[in-house]
Every structure is written in C-alpha cells, then in structure tokens.
Amino acid sequence: MPWACRTVELSRSHLVILSRRVTFPGRRMLVAVHLVDEAPMPLFGSVVSCTYAADGMHRIDLDLQPLPPGDTVQTWAKSRTR
C-alpha cells in the first residue's frame, strides 16, 4: 500500500525516511523518490530499524538492495508520476 513520506538521508547503500506509518525490521519496501522535473526513481530496500522520532513520525532506516528483475518495478514507478 503506497503512502507519502519524507526523505531524511540518502546514500548509495542507505535510505532514511520519516513516515507516519510504522513498519518492522526485515520488511522489504519499494520507494519512488521524486526528483525535480524527472520521472520518479525506484529504490528497493530492507528495513533495518523503525523508531519513533517525534510528533507522530517514525524514522525508518532502509539498506538499499538491487531492484527486483522485470518490468513490473519500472511500470510501478511510472504510475507514481505527479
């Protein structure tokens, strides 16, 4: 189920987001990162931790992994355009 969240940190191997939803370590997530005037970039990762940050927000740490093979991910990313 898709939901909006805010990126806090991004590196080649790690992504940290702030979200109102809670998730659990080990869960795999597909994230569409929206860049300015670009199609969304799909990223895939495994949740390392999810901790309460403040004001109803949770900090979710993801270790990035290679995208799953196939056209399904690219089709999903294109459907996320604004």
mmCIF file of C-alpha atoms in Angstrom, residues 38-76:
data_model
loop_
_atom_site.group_PDB
_atom_site.id
_atom_site.type_symbol
_atom_site.label_atom_id
_atom_site.label_comp_id
_atom_site.label_asym_id
_atom_site.label_seq_id
_atom_site.Cartn_x
_atom_site.Cartn_y
_atom_site.Cartn_z
ATOM 1 C CA GLU A 38 12.227 13.926 -13.537
ATOM 2 C CA ALA A 39 10.405 10.619 -13.502
ATOM 3 C CA PRO A 40 10.449 9.014 -10.042
ATOM 4 C CA MET A 41 13.486 6.869 -9.272
ATOM 5 C CA PRO A 42 12.558 3.461 -7.844
ATOM 6 C CA LEU A 43 14.648 2.233 -4.909
ATOM 7 C CA PHE A 44 14.328 -1.116 -3.171
ATOM 8 C CA GLY A 45 15.481 -1.885 0.352
ATOM 9 C CA SER A 46 15.132 -3.886 3.520
ATOM 10 C CA VAL A 47 14.037 -2.186 6.755
ATOM 11 C CA VAL A 48 16.831 -2.207 9.337
ATOM 12 C CA SER A 49 15.001 -0.266 12.035
ATOM 13 C CA CYS A 50 11.891 1.795 12.702
ATOM 14 C CA THR A 51 11.952 4.129 15.699
ATOM 15 C CA TYR A 52 9.620 6.836 16.955
ATOM 16 C CA ALA A 53 11.038 10.274 16.042
ATOM 17 C CA ALA A 54 8.522 12.886 17.301
ATOM 18 C CA ASP A 55 5.122 14.398 16.519
ATOM 19 C CA GLY A 56 3.689 11.084 15.346
ATOM 20 C CA MET A 57 6.548 10.445 12.888
ATOM 21 C CA HIS A 58 8.698 7.317 12.681
ATOM 22 C CA ARG A 59 12.263 7.129 11.381
ATOM 23 C CA ILE A 60 12.643 4.166 9.023
ATOM 24 C CA ASP A 61 16.166 3.046 8.071
ATOM 25 C CA LEU A 62 16.481 1.029 4.860
ATOM 26 C CA ASP A 63 19.504 -0.821 3.487
ATOM 27 C CA LEU A 64 19.250 -0.463 -0.285
ATOM 28 C CA GLN A 65 19.397 -3.559 -2.491
ATOM 29 C CA PRO A 66 19.314 -4.170 -6.261
ATOM 30 C CA LEU A 67 15.881 -3.742 -7.846
ATOM 31 C CA PRO A 68 13.945 -6.950 -8.474
ATOM 32 C CA PRO A 69 14.244 -8.101 -12.104
ATOM 33 C CA GLY A 70 11.476 -7.461 -14.611
ATOM 34 C CA ASP A 71 9.432 -4.560 -15.941
ATOM 35 C CA THR A 72 6.982 -4.530 -13.030
ATOM 36 C CA VAL A 73 9.074 -2.090 -10.966
ATOM 37 C CA GLN A 74 9.510 0.370 -13.851
ATOM 38 C CA THR A 75 5.779 0.217 -14.618
ATOM 39 C CA TRP A 76 5.017 0.901 -10.952
#
